XYZ file of C-alpha atoms in Angstrom:
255
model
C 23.529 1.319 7.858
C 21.983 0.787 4.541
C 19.671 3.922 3.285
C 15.849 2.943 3.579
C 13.927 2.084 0.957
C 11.288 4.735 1.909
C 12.003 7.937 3.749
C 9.125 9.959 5.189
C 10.715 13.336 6.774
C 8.214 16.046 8.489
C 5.303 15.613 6.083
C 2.342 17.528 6.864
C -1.345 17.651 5.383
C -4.207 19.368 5.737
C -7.724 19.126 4.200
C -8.718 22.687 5.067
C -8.821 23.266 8.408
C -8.657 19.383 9.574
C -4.664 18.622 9.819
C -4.399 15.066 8.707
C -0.774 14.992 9.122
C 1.558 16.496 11.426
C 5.544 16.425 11.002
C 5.581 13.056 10.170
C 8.905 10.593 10.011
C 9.293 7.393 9.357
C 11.963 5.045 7.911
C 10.528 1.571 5.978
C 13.905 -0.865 4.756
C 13.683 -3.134 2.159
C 11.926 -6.365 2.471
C 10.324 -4.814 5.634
C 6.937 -5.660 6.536
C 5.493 -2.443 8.429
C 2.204 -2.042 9.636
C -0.080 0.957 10.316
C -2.937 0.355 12.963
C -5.169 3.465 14.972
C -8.443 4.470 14.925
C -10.332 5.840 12.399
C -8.957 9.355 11.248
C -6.080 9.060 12.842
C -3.643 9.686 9.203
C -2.919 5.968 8.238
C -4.626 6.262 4.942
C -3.555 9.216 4.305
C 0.271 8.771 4.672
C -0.171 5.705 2.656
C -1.786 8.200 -0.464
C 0.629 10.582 0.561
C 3.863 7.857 -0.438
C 1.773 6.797 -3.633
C 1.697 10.446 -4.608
C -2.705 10.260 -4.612
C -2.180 13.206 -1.777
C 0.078 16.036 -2.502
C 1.551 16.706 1.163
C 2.007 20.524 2.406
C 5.254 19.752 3.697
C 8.222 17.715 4.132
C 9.123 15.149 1.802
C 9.313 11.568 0.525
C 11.930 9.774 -0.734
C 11.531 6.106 -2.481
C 15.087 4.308 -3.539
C 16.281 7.943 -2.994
C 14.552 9.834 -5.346
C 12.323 12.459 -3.942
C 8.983 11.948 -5.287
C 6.334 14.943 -6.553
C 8.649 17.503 -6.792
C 12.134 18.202 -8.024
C 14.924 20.999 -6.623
C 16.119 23.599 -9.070
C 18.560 26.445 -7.514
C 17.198 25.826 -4.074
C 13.783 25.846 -5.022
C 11.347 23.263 -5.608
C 8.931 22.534 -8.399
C 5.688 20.444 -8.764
C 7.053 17.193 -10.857
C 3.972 17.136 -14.505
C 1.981 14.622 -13.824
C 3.634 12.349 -16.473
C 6.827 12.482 -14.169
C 4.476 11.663 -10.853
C 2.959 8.827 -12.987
C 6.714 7.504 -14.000
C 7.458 7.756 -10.287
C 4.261 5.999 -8.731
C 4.764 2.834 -11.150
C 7.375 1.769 -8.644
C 4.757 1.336 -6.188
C 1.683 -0.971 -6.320
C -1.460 -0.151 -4.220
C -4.201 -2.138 -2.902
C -7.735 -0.399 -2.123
C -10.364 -1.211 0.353
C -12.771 -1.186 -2.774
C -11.185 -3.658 -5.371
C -11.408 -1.264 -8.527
C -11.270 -4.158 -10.657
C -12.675 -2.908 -14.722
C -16.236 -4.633 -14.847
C -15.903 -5.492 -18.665
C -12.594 -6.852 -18.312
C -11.776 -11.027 -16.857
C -9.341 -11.509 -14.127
C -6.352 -11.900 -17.056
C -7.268 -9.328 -18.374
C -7.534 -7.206 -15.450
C -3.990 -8.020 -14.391
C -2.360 -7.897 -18.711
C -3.764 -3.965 -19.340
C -1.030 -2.387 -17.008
C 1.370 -4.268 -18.303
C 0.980 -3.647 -21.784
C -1.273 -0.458 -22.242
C 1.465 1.254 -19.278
C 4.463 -0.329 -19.715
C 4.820 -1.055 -23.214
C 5.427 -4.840 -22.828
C 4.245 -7.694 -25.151
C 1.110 -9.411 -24.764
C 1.929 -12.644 -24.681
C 4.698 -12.362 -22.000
C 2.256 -10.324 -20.117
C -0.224 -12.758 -19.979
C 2.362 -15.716 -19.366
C 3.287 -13.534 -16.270
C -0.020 -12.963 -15.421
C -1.195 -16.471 -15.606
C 1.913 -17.043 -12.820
C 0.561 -14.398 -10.569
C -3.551 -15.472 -10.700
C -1.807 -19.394 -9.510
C 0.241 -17.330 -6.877
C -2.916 -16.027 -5.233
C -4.692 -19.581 -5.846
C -7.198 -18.298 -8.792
C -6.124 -19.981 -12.243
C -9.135 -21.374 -12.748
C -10.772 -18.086 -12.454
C -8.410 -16.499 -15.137
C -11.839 -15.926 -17.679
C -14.367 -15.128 -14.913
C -15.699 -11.679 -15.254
C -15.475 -9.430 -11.359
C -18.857 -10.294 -11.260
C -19.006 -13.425 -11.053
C -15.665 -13.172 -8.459
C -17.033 -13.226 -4.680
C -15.114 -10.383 -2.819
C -12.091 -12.239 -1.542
C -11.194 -13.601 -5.051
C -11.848 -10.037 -6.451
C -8.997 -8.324 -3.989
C -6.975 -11.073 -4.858
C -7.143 -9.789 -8.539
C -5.762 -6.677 -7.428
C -3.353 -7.720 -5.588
C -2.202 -9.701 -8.627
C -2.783 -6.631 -10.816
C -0.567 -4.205 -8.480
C 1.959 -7.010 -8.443
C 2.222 -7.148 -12.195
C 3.597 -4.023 -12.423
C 6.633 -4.641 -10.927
C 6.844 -2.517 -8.036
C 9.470 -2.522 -5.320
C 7.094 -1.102 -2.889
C 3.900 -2.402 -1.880
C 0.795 -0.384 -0.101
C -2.294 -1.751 1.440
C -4.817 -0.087 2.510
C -7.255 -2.055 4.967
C -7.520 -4.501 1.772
C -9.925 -6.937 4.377
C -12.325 -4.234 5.311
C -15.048 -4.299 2.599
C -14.977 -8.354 3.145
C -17.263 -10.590 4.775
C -15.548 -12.150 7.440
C -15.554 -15.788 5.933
C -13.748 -14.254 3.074
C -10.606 -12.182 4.895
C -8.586 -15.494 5.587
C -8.111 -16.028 2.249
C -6.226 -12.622 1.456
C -4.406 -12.349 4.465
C -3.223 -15.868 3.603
C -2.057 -14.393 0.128
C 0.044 -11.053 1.565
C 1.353 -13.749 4.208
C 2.993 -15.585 1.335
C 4.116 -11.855 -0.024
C 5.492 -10.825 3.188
C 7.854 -14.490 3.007
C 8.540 -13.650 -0.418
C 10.594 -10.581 0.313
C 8.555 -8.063 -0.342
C 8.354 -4.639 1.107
C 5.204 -3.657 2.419
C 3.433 -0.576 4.352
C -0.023 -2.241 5.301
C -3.054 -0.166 6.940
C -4.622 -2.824 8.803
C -6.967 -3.364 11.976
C -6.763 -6.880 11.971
C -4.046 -7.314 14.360
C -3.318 -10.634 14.410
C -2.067 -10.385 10.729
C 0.159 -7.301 12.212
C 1.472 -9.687 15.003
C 2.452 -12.340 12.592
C 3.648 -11.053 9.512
C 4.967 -7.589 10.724
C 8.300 -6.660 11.623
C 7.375 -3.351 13.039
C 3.981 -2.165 14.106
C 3.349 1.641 14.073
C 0.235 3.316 15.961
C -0.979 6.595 14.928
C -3.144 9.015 16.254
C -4.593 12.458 15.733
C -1.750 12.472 12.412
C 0.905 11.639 14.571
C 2.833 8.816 15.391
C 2.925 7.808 18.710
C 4.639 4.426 18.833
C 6.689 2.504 16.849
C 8.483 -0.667 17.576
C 8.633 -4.410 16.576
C 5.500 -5.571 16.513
C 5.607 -8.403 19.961
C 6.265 -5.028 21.820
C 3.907 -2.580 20.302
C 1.274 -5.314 20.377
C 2.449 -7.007 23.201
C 3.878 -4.447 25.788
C 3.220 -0.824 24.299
C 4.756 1.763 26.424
C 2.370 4.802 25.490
C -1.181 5.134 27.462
C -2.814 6.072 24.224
C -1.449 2.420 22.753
C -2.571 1.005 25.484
C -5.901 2.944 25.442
C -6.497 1.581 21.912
C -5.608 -2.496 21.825
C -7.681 -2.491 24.835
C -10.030 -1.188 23.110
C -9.904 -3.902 20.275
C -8.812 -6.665 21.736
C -11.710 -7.908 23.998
């Protein structure tokens, strides 16, 4: 068996007296598409900041192409990684928001060309060649000059999807990236992680639109509470769960 890609072992979190996450495992493999569903407040979100390092967990750890991240061991003890080392570590990870966090004063290209070059050091004009490739990927060179505002929602988290994926990562995270859109718009970005997920690339998605999950995913994960109480290929968790609180939830959302 080849070592996963990310490793999640026994990671706990609290935000003072609320425990977000309890003992958490979980395995992801490379070019796996795994999806997160449960209700509100159930730890989805979190464990996603927890793996791109926004959350410091209380516990357990997290491992990314082996290397623990956040912290390092020194004569069986470990210490805090400087935030310079957390920021070296989270570049191999691209994250998509609810809220598109696109700058205002910069256009799409430049949007996707400042992490590039401002982070990473690499010339402008290959930056901007590779950018110009990722704004046709997710269908918007002709919006390469248009300012956010004048982007409608959809094209906007499209943007950032092309901005995270300018950076190279070898780890995708999404969290609910359809949620803040109207519903005429959410087609169009599930239509561009779709082509992602065929592309090979490994993603942990926070999602409640479950069709997406039951396409695209190759395992489906419910949590609850900041635990995880099933796990399995997505036909079966979707399809057949085995746990009553599963069960209790799709019925709940599938009407």
């Amino acid at each position: 068996m080849t070592k996963p890609l990310v490793a999640i072992r026994s990671v706990s979190k609290n935000f003072g007296d609320f425990q977000a996450l309890k003992q958490v495992s979980l395995d992801v493999r490379a070019g796996e598409v795994l999806c997160l569903i449960g209700a509100s407040g159930s730890g989805k979100t979190t464990l996603l900041r927890c793996v791109n390092q926004l959350t410091p967990i209380d516990s357990g750890g997290v491992w990314l192409d082996g290397e623990l991240l956040g912290v390092r061991e020194e004569r069986g003890r470990l210490h805090r990684l400087t935030e310079r080392q957390i920021a070296r570590q989270r570049l191999k990870t691209g994250m998509v928001f609810q809220r598109f966090n696109l700058f205002p004063h910069k256009t799409a290209l430049e949007n996707i060309t400042e992490g590039p070059v401002q982070v990473q050091g690499r010339k402008q004009e290959d930056a901007l060649a590779e950018a110009m490739e990722l704004l046709r990927r997710v269908g918007l060179a002709e919006k390469a000059d248009a300012y956010p505002s004048q982007l409608s929602g959809g094209q906007q988290q499209r943007v950032a999807i092309a901005r995270a994926l300018a950076m190279k990562p070898m780890l995708m995270l999404f969290d609910e990236p359809t949620s803040a859109l109207d519903p005429e718009l959410v087609g169009e970005v599930l239509t561009v992680m779709k082509e992602l997920a065929r592309s090979g690339m490994t993603m942990m998605v926070v999602t409640h639109e479950l069709g997406f999950a039951r396409e695209v995913a190759d395992r489906v994960v419910y949590m609850d509470h900041g635990t995880i109480v099933e796990a399995g290929a997505a036909a079966e968790v979707l399809g057949g769960p085995r746990e009553a609180r599963t069960q209790a939830f799709l019925s709940a959302v599938i009407r």
